[in-house]
Short mmCIF file of C-alpha atoms in Angstrom, two decimals:
data_model
loop_
_atom_site.label_atom_id
_atom_site.label_comp_id
_atom_site.label_asym_id
_atom_site.label_seq_id
_atom_site.Cartn_x
_atom_site.Cartn_y
_atom_site.Cartn_z
CA UNK M 79 111.41 76.06 7.68
CA UNK M 80 109.31 73.01 8.27
CA UNK M 81 109.48 71.08 11.51
CA UNK M 82 107.21 68.32 10.26
CA UNK M 83 107.98 64.89 11.69
CA UNK M 84 106.79 61.40 10.92
CA UNK M 85 104.30 61.69 13.77
CA UNK M 86 102.76 64.80 12.20
CA UNK M 87 101.76 62.80 9.14
CA UNK M 88 100.50 59.78 11.05
CA UNK M 89 96.79 59.90 11.87
CA UNK M 90 95.39 59.20 15.31
CA UNK M 91 93.33 56.04 15.01
CA UNK M 92 91.42 53.43 16.94
CA UNK M 93 92.44 50.47 14.82
CA UNK M 94 91.65 47.05 16.29
CA UNK M 95 94.20 45.52 13.91
CA UNK M 96 97.10 47.41 15.48
CA UNK M 97 95.74 47.96 18.99
CA UNK M 98 96.58 45.73 21.92
CA UNK M 99 94.16 42.82 22.19
CA UNK M 100 91.19 44.65 20.66
CA UNK M 101 89.17 41.71 19.33
CA UNK M 102 85.53 42.63 19.31
CA UNK M 103 84.85 45.76 21.30
CA UNK M 104 86.92 48.63 22.64
CA UNK M 105 86.47 47.24 26.13
CA UNK M 106 88.57 44.19 25.24
CA UNK M 107 91.34 44.58 27.77
CA UNK M 108 91.44 48.34 28.03
CA UNK M 109 88.75 50.93 28.74
CA UNK M 110 87.95 54.19 27.00
CA UNK M 111 90.70 56.10 28.81
CA UNK M 112 93.52 53.66 28.13
CA UNK M 113 92.42 53.21 24.51
CA UNK M 114 92.90 56.98 24.21
CA UNK M 115 96.33 56.80 25.83
CA UNK M 116 97.20 53.86 23.58
CA UNK M 117 96.22 55.85 20.47
CA UNK M 118 98.67 58.58 21.46
CA UNK M 119 101.46 56.06 22.00
CA UNK M 120 100.73 54.30 18.70
CA UNK M 121 100.87 57.70 17.03
CA UNK M 122 104.31 58.16 18.59
CA UNK M 123 105.48 54.98 16.88
CA UNK M 124 104.76 52.42 19.57
CA UNK M 125 103.67 48.92 18.59
CA UNK M 126 101.08 47.00 20.59
CA UNK M 127 103.74 45.16 22.59
CA UNK M 128 105.49 48.46 23.37
CA UNK M 129 102.16 49.80 24.61
CA UNK M 130 101.81 46.88 27.01
CA UNK M 131 105.32 47.26 28.35
CA UNK M 132 104.96 51.04 28.55
CA UNK M 133 101.68 51.05 30.46
CA UNK M 134 101.97 47.96 32.68
CA UNK M 135 102.71 48.80 36.31
CA UNK M 136 102.88 46.69 39.49
CA UNK M 137 99.39 45.55 40.38
CA UNK M 138 97.35 47.83 42.61
CA UNK M 139 93.88 46.53 41.88
CA UNK M 140 92.19 48.23 44.83
CA UNK M 141 94.24 51.35 44.25
CA UNK M 142 95.89 52.92 47.27
CA UNK M 143 95.68 56.67 47.77
CA UNK M 144 93.02 59.31 47.44
CA UNK M 145 93.03 59.84 43.67
CA UNK M 146 89.79 58.44 42.29
CA UNK M 147 90.20 59.44 38.66
CA UNK M 148 91.75 57.05 36.14
CA UNK M 149 95.17 55.47 36.66
CA UNK M 150 97.46 58.17 35.37
CA UNK M 151 101.06 57.22 36.19
CA UNK M 152 102.68 54.78 33.80
CA UNK M 153 106.25 53.74 33.13
CA UNK M 154 106.10 55.32 29.68
CA UNK M 155 104.11 58.50 30.38
CA UNK M 156 102.00 60.49 32.81
CA UNK M 157 98.47 61.74 32.23
CA UNK M 158 98.18 65.18 33.84
CA UNK M 159 94.60 66.12 34.64
CA UNK M 160 93.02 69.56 34.49
CA UNK M 161 89.75 69.80 36.37
CA UNK M 162 87.08 72.45 36.71
CA UNK M 163 83.94 72.55 38.80
CA UNK M 164 80.58 71.45 37.44
CA UNK M 165 79.27 74.24 35.23
CA UNK M 166 82.75 75.67 34.65
CA UNK M 167 83.77 73.53 31.68
CA UNK M 168 83.54 76.49 29.32
CA UNK M 169 86.52 78.09 31.10
CA UNK M 170 88.72 75.17 30.01
CA UNK M 171 87.71 75.20 26.35
CA UNK M 172 90.26 77.83 25.15
CA UNK M 173 93.13 75.73 26.49
CA UNK M 174 91.69 72.50 25.04
CA UNK M 175 91.32 74.22 21.66
CA UNK M 176 94.83 75.64 21.85
CA UNK M 177 96.36 72.28 22.67
CA UNK M 178 94.54 70.35 19.99
CA UNK M 179 95.19 73.03 17.37
CA UNK M 180 98.89 72.96 18.17
CA UNK M 181 98.98 69.17 17.70
CA UNK M 182 98.75 68.01 21.30
CA UNK M 183 95.96 65.45 21.69
CA UNK M 184 93.72 65.79 24.71
CA UNK M 185 91.88 63.04 26.59
CA UNK M 186 88.52 64.59 27.28
CA UNK M 187 86.28 63.35 30.08
CA UNK M 188 83.22 65.40 29.27
CA UNK M 189 80.32 66.39 31.47
CA UNK M 190 77.60 64.09 30.16
CA UNK M 191 74.97 66.75 30.78
CA UNK M 192 76.40 68.74 27.85
CA UNK M 193 77.85 65.96 25.74
CA UNK M 194 75.96 65.24 22.51
CA UNK M 195 74.50 61.76 22.51
CA UNK M 196 75.32 60.99 26.12
CA UNK M 197 72.70 58.91 27.95
CA UNK M 198 72.53 61.71 30.51
CA UNK M 199 72.54 64.64 28.08
CA UNK M 200 70.37 67.42 29.46
CA UNK M 201 70.10 65.55 32.77
CA UNK M 202 72.81 64.52 35.22
CA UNK M 203 76.33 65.95 35.23
CA UNK M 204 77.94 62.52 35.10
CA UNK M 205 81.52 62.03 33.96
CA UNK M 206 81.59 58.45 32.78
CA UNK M 207 83.27 58.34 29.40
CA UNK M 208 86.50 59.51 27.80
CA UNK M 209 87.45 60.28 24.23
CA UNK M 210 90.61 61.45 22.47
CA UNK M 211 90.36 64.91 20.90
CA UNK M 212 93.11 65.11 18.29
CA UNK M 213 92.22 67.78 15.73
CA UNK M 214 90.28 71.03 15.51
CA UNK M 215 89.31 72.56 12.18
CA UNK M 216 86.40 74.18 10.38
CA UNK M 217 84.36 70.98 10.69
CA UNK M 218 84.73 70.89 14.45
CA UNK M 219 86.53 68.87 17.10
CA UNK M 220 87.74 65.51 15.79
CA UNK M 221 87.46 62.67 18.26
CA UNK M 222 88.27 59.02 18.64
CA UNK M 223 85.51 57.41 20.66
CA UNK M 224 85.23 53.73 21.62
CA UNK M 225 81.46 54.17 21.59
CA UNK M 226 81.37 55.50 18.01
CA UNK M 227 80.47 53.07 15.22
CA UNK M 228 83.27 50.69 14.26
CA UNK M 229 82.50 51.01 10.56
CA UNK M 230 83.30 54.71 10.84
CA UNK M 231 86.64 54.04 12.48
CA UNK M 232 85.27 55.03 15.89
CA UNK M 233 85.53 58.66 14.78
CA UNK M 234 83.26 61.57 15.62
CA UNK M 235 83.38 65.24 14.73
CA UNK M 236 81.51 67.60 17.03
CA UNK M 237 80.71 71.17 16.02
CA UNK M 238 82.17 73.77 18.32
CA UNK M 239 79.14 75.13 20.12
CA UNK M 240 78.09 76.04 23.64
CA UNK M 241 77.41 72.42 24.53
CA UNK M 242 80.88 71.27 23.54
CA UNK M 243 82.58 74.17 25.30
CA UNK M 244 80.57 73.56 28.46
CA UNK M 245 81.36 69.87 28.47
CA UNK M 246 85.11 70.42 28.99
CA UNK M 247 85.14 70.06 32.78
CA UNK M 248 87.91 67.45 32.77
CA UNK M 249 90.76 66.80 30.40
CA UNK M 250 94.17 65.18 30.50
CA UNK M 251 97.36 65.65 28.55
CA UNK M 252 100.06 63.00 28.27
CA UNK M 253 103.46 64.17 29.48
CA UNK M 254 107.02 62.80 29.52
CA UNK M 255 106.23 60.22 26.85
CA UNK M 256 109.16 57.83 26.46
CA UNK M 257 110.38 57.08 22.97
CA UNK M 258 109.11 53.74 21.66
CA UNK M 259 111.08 50.54 21.88
CA UNK M 260 112.79 51.30 25.15
CA UNK M 261 111.70 48.18 26.98
CA UNK M 262 112.78 44.70 25.93
CA UNK M 263 110.53 41.63 26.15
CA UNK M 264 110.93 39.95 29.53
CA UNK M 265 112.56 42.99 31.06
CA UNK M 266 109.37 44.07 32.91
CA UNK M 267 109.11 40.84 34.92
CA UNK M 268 111.56 41.99 37.55
CA UNK M 269 109.94 45.38 37.83
CA UNK M 270 106.37 44.12 37.84
CA UNK M 271 106.10 40.82 39.68
CA UNK M 272 107.80 41.28 43.03
CA UNK M 273 106.24 44.69 43.74
CA UNK M 274 102.84 43.15 42.96
CA UNK M 275 103.01 40.32 45.48
CA UNK M 276 101.91 42.08 48.66
CA UNK M 277 99.33 44.42 47.07
CA UNK M 278 97.77 41.53 45.14
CA UNK M 279 97.54 39.32 48.24
CA UNK M 280 95.93 42.18 50.14
CA UNK M 281 93.54 42.97 47.32
CA UNK M 282 92.43 39.35 46.95
CA UNK M 283 91.63 39.39 50.67
CA UNK M 284 89.62 42.58 50.12
CA UNK M 285 87.77 41.01 47.22
CA UNK M 286 86.93 37.87 49.18
CA UNK M 287 85.75 39.85 52.20
CA UNK M 288 83.69 42.09 49.94
CA UNK M 289 82.07 39.04 48.37
CA UNK M 290 81.56 37.14 51.60
CA UNK M 291 80.85 39.80 54.19
CA UNK M 292 80.10 43.18 52.65
CA UNK M 293 77.89 42.57 49.64
CA UNK M 294 75.39 39.73 49.86
CA UNK M 295 74.39 39.89 46.21
CA UNK M 296 71.33 41.97 47.02
CA UNK M 297 70.16 44.76 44.75
CA UNK M 298 72.54 47.73 44.84
CA UNK M 299 71.93 51.44 44.59
CA UNK M 300 72.37 52.26 40.91
CA UNK M 301 75.32 54.58 41.43
CA UNK M 302 77.15 52.00 43.49
CA UNK M 303 76.62 49.42 40.77
CA UNK M 304 77.98 51.93 38.27
CA UNK M 305 80.94 52.62 40.57
CA UNK M 306 81.71 48.89 40.68
CA UNK M 307 81.65 48.81 36.93
CA UNK M 308 84.05 51.75 36.71
CA UNK M 309 86.39 49.97 39.10
CA UNK M 310 86.32 46.58 37.38
CA UNK M 311 86.66 47.88 33.83
CA UNK M 312 88.82 50.89 34.65
CA UNK M 313 91.23 49.43 37.18
CA UNK M 314 91.09 45.66 37.50
CA UNK M 315 90.74 44.48 33.94
CA UNK M 316 93.33 46.80 32.35
CA UNK M 317 95.97 46.26 35.01
CA UNK M 318 95.74 42.49 34.62
CA UNK M 319 95.53 42.73 30.85
CA UNK M 320 98.56 45.02 30.55
CA UNK M 321 100.63 42.92 32.93
CA UNK M 322 99.77 39.76 31.02
CA UNK M 323 100.73 41.26 27.68
CA UNK M 324 103.84 42.98 29.02
CA UNK M 325 105.20 39.59 30.07
CA UNK M 326 103.88 37.65 27.10
CA UNK M 327 107.03 37.41 25.02
CA UNK M 328 109.34 36.19 27.75
CA UNK M 329 111.37 33.03 27.20
CA UNK M 330 111.23 32.20 30.92
CA UNK M 331 108.45 29.62 31.46
CA UNK M 332 107.74 30.99 34.95
CA UNK M 333 107.13 34.42 33.47
CA UNK M 334 105.00 32.90 30.73
CA UNK M 335 102.91 31.24 33.43
CA UNK M 336 102.39 34.60 35.14
CA UNK M 337 101.41 36.11 31.81
CA UNK M 338 98.83 33.42 31.08
CA UNK M 339 97.34 33.65 34.58
CA UNK M 340 97.13 37.43 34.35
CA UNK M 341 95.37 37.34 30.99
CA UNK M 342 92.97 34.69 32.30
CA UNK M 343 92.15 36.91 35.28
CA UNK M 344 91.71 39.89 32.96
CA UNK M 345 89.21 37.88 30.93
CA UNK M 346 87.25 37.10 34.10
CA UNK M 347 87.30 40.78 34.99
CA UNK M 348 85.95 41.72 31.58
CA UNK M 349 83.09 39.30 32.08
CA UNK M 350 82.32 40.72 35.52
CA UNK M 351 82.39 44.17 33.90
CA UNK M 352 79.84 43.14 31.28
CA UNK M 353 77.63 41.66 34.00
CA UNK M 354 77.88 44.89 35.99
CA UNK M 355 76.88 46.85 32.90
CA UNK M 356 73.83 44.61 32.81
CA UNK M 357 72.95 45.71 36.35
CA UNK M 358 72.38 49.21 34.98
CA UNK M 359 70.25 47.93 32.19
CA UNK M 360 68.31 44.90 33.32
CA UNK M 361 67.72 45.63 37.00
CA UNK M 362 66.15 42.23 37.69
CA UNK M 363 67.00 40.61 41.02
CA UNK M 364 68.66 37.60 39.41
CA UNK M 365 71.39 39.60 37.69
CA UNK M 366 72.75 40.75 41.04
CA UNK M 367 73.17 37.21 42.33
CA UNK M 368 74.87 36.23 39.10
CA UNK M 369 77.30 39.15 39.19
CA UNK M 370 77.93 38.58 42.89
CA UNK M 371 79.00 35.00 42.28
CA UNK M 372 81.36 36.12 39.55
CA UNK M 373 83.21 38.32 42.05
CA UNK M 374 84.32 35.11 43.78
CA UNK M 375 85.35 33.62 40.45
CA UNK M 376 87.43 36.73 39.75
CA UNK M 377 89.08 36.37 43.17
CA UNK M 378 89.90 32.73 42.33
CA UNK M 379 91.51 33.82 39.06
CA UNK M 380 93.56 36.43 40.92
CA UNK M 381 94.58 33.75 43.40
CA UNK M 382 95.96 31.62 40.56
CA UNK M 383 97.87 34.64 39.30
CA UNK M 384 99.33 35.22 42.75
CA UNK M 385 100.41 31.59 42.96
CA UNK M 386 102.18 31.89 39.59
CA UNK M 387 103.85 35.10 40.74
CA UNK M 388 105.05 33.45 43.94
CA UNK M 389 106.53 30.57 41.95
CA UNK M 390 108.35 33.05 39.74
CA UNK M 391 109.67 34.96 42.74
CA UNK M 392 110.47 31.84 44.74
CA UNK M 393 108.51 32.96 47.78
CA UNK M 394 105.68 31.62 49.89
CA UNK M 395 102.24 33.11 49.38
CA UNK M 396 101.73 35.93 51.83
CA UNK M 397 98.81 35.30 54.20
CA UNK M 398 96.83 38.46 54.85
CA UNK M 399 93.28 39.24 55.85
CA UNK M 400 90.92 41.93 54.67
CA UNK M 401 87.59 43.33 55.75
CA UNK M 402 86.46 44.69 52.39
CA UNK M 403 86.30 48.24 53.69
CA UNK M 404 89.21 49.54 51.63
CA UNK M 405 87.45 48.24 48.52
CA UNK M 406 84.22 49.85 49.64
CA UNK M 407 86.04 53.17 50.05
CA UNK M 408 87.52 52.79 46.57
CA UNK M 409 84.11 52.01 45.04
CA UNK M 410 82.48 54.96 46.79
CA UNK M 411 85.35 57.23 45.76
CA UNK M 412 85.18 56.25 42.12
CA UNK M 413 81.39 56.54 42.15
CA UNK M 414 81.79 60.03 43.63
CA UNK M 415 84.37 61.01 41.00
CA UNK M 416 82.16 59.91 38.12
CA UNK M 417 78.64 60.51 39.37
CA UNK M 418 79.01 63.00 42.20
CA UNK M 419 77.94 66.07 40.21
CA UNK M 420 80.05 68.29 42.41
CA UNK M 421 78.37 67.38 45.69
CA UNK M 422 78.67 64.43 48.05
CA UNK M 423 76.69 61.40 47.01
CA UNK M 424 74.15 60.11 49.49
CA UNK M 425 75.45 57.33 51.71
CA UNK M 426 75.71 54.36 49.38
CA UNK M 427 75.20 51.11 51.22
CA UNK M 428 75.76 47.50 50.16
CA UNK M 429 73.19 46.23 52.67
CA UNK S 99 86.05 24.25 19.56
CA UNK S 100 83.94 22.61 16.90
CA UNK S 101 80.63 24.06 15.77
CA UNK S 102 78.52 21.09 14.89
CA UNK S 103 74.89 22.14 14.50
CA UNK S 104 73.72 20.09 17.37
CA UNK S 105 75.32 16.78 16.46
CA UNK S 106 77.15 16.50 19.75
CA UNK S 107 74.04 16.61 21.85
CA UNK S 108 70.67 15.01 21.59
CA UNK S 109 67.57 16.86 20.44
CA UNK S 110 66.31 16.72 24.00
CA UNK S 111 69.50 18.39 25.21
CA UNK S 112 69.11 21.18 22.70
CA UNK S 113 65.50 21.64 23.71
CA UNK S 114 66.49 21.92 27.36
CA UNK S 115 69.31 24.35 26.55
CA UNK S 116 67.05 26.44 24.38
CA UNK S 117 64.47 26.60 27.16
CA UNK S 118 67.18 27.71 29.58
CA UNK S 119 68.29 30.43 27.18
CA UNK S 120 64.68 31.61 27.05
CA UNK S 121 64.53 31.55 30.84
CA UNK S 122 67.64 33.73 31.22
CA UNK S 123 66.44 36.18 28.61
CA UNK S 124 63.10 36.64 30.35
CA UNK S 125 64.11 36.40 34.01
CA UNK S 126 67.47 38.14 33.96
CA UNK S 127 67.57 40.31 30.89
CA UNK S 128 64.00 41.54 30.70
CA UNK S 129 63.49 40.35 27.13
CA UNK S 130 59.75 40.63 26.38
CA UNK S 131 57.80 37.38 26.67
CA UNK S 132 56.33 37.62 23.20
CA UNK S 133 59.79 37.74 21.64
CA UNK S 134 61.07 34.82 23.68
CA UNK S 135 58.01 32.63 23.18
CA UNK S 136 58.29 33.01 19.42
CA UNK S 137 62.04 32.52 19.35
CA UNK S 138 63.22 29.80 16.97
CA UNK S 139 66.67 28.41 16.26
CA UNK S 140 66.52 29.91 12.80
CA UNK S 141 66.09 33.48 14.08
CA UNK S 142 68.91 35.85 13.23
CA UNK S 143 70.88 37.10 16.22
CA UNK S 144 71.21 40.68 15.01
CA UNK S 145 67.44 40.97 14.70
CA UNK S 146 67.05 39.99 18.35
CA UNK S 147 69.40 42.66 19.66
CA UNK S 148 71.37 40.19 21.77
CA UNK S 149 74.57 42.10 22.50
CA UNK S 150 77.65 41.14 24.51
CA UNK S 151 76.10 42.19 27.83
CA UNK S 152 73.07 39.99 27.30
CA UNK S 153 75.23 37.10 26.16
CA UNK S 154 77.44 37.53 29.23
CA UNK S 155 74.38 36.77 31.33
CA UNK S 156 73.38 33.82 29.16
CA UNK S 157 76.85 32.27 29.30
CA UNK S 158 77.31 33.01 33.00
CA UNK S 159 74.04 31.21 33.74
CA UNK S 160 75.36 28.11 32.02
CA UNK S 161 78.80 28.44 33.63
CA UNK S 162 77.32 28.60 37.09
CA UNK S 163 74.80 25.85 36.48
CA UNK S 164 77.13 23.40 34.74
CA UNK S 165 80.44 24.35 36.36
CA UNK S 166 82.21 25.06 33.12
CA UNK S 167 84.08 27.96 31.56
CA UNK S 168 83.44 29.80 28.35
CA UNK S 169 85.98 31.90 26.52
CA UNK S 170 85.25 35.62 26.32
CA UNK S 171 85.22 35.23 22.54
CA UNK S 172 82.07 33.17 23.01
CA UNK S 173 80.36 36.29 24.27
CA UNK S 174 80.95 38.14 21.00
CA UNK S 175 77.51 38.40 19.36
CA UNK S 176 79.11 38.86 15.94
CA UNK S 177 80.22 35.25 16.19
CA UNK S 178 76.68 34.00 15.73
CA UNK S 179 74.38 34.49 12.77
CA UNK S 180 71.49 32.47 14.15
CA UNK S 181 70.20 31.32 17.51
CA UNK S 182 71.03 27.79 16.40
CA UNK S 183 74.73 28.65 16.32
CA UNK S 184 74.51 29.98 19.86
CA UNK S 185 72.84 26.75 21.00
CA UNK S 186 75.61 24.81 19.21
CA UNK S 187 78.29 26.49 21.27
CA UNK S 188 76.41 26.06 24.52
CA UNK S 189 75.65 22.42 23.79
CA UNK S 190 79.21 21.74 22.70
CA UNK S 191 80.74 23.18 25.84
CA UNK S 192 78.29 21.35 28.10
CA UNK S 193 79.03 18.08 26.32
CA UNK S 194 82.77 18.65 26.61
CA UNK S 195 82.48 19.40 30.31
CA UNK S 196 80.36 16.29 30.86
CA UNK S 197 82.89 14.16 29.00
CA UNK S 198 85.76 15.56 31.07
CA UNK S 199 83.88 14.86 34.26
CA UNK S 200 83.43 11.19 33.36
#
């Protein structure tokens, strides 16, 4: 007896035409991890608007807590992570293969040292990219990869060899996925705006203190610059982007104002992210000053969002102060998670 | 926004903007001097390897210098076939900002 469902016949795809706000590059709005999560939800029958409402959570831009991997708790699902030590990725391969073979897609965050084509292949054990593994057959492991050529549908197939097995140090599986269509337009405003007010006010204060007191715009250690990039493109941009889209279809003009302000702030964050990527590549002194100044512009955009949120909620803007140190801890933690290679990074200073 | 092949700004303006683009490419983005010196408005963008990261720096330079805002779509390199089209967008935005300021 067949248990085939509509989802079984639907391919996993990275399709800019159906994805949420994917205009030019995969980094439009969401990063490599959330594009993978989105592909799973689309496969489950979600539309782009459902994806936004299913993944948008109250803002926590400088995320609280000690988890430095990707945001993994969403209204519509949870990403459960399975981690092994550096050099132990091979031990996780049988489970990855079993899952994918049985039809459960896996978000793979490979060890770049073993990952074919990675900038750090054969060198550092960096974990700085994620792909969606969705099929395993005689050809190999089928992947959706935001870095793969667009004209090939962002698809890759990797042969199953020692390198692939060894690269499987980190993977995630989506659990408790809600059925699509469970959230109506406008419904998220109540759940998203008020719980965002205090964290956003605090995080803007962190951002301003970071810009004004912690980082002068001087050259940064490379791994710290990379950590900033992970934070901006992995946390800040997608949270703002998802919130903006989740509220986009509301009839309430105050909610629409919040949506517009959030999408404008997300666009600023994407630009900061591109500038931070340039820090890795260009390494001239001038690029640091330019990126530094854009941090203040991002804070201004977040301030406008907070003002719109306060108008929606009918409250005064909360006055808080920050010293930038919580943001510094977040940046160091995310740099450690991605580039730590299983041992503490040297003290990374912004001075 | 209208693409207008330079009609909204004088030749001198375009020359200044083009020189500033050259300056950003050399000073910020490490583009080799010989490429930048020989750059013409007719050069094809995809032959120059100017991707979205490089264009983010070019546009940010102009944003910070002229106190204006570009759309992120402007940073999409696929939007431009030639350097001239890039200069058009830069010149157009600068002209618009100047007009608004008056």
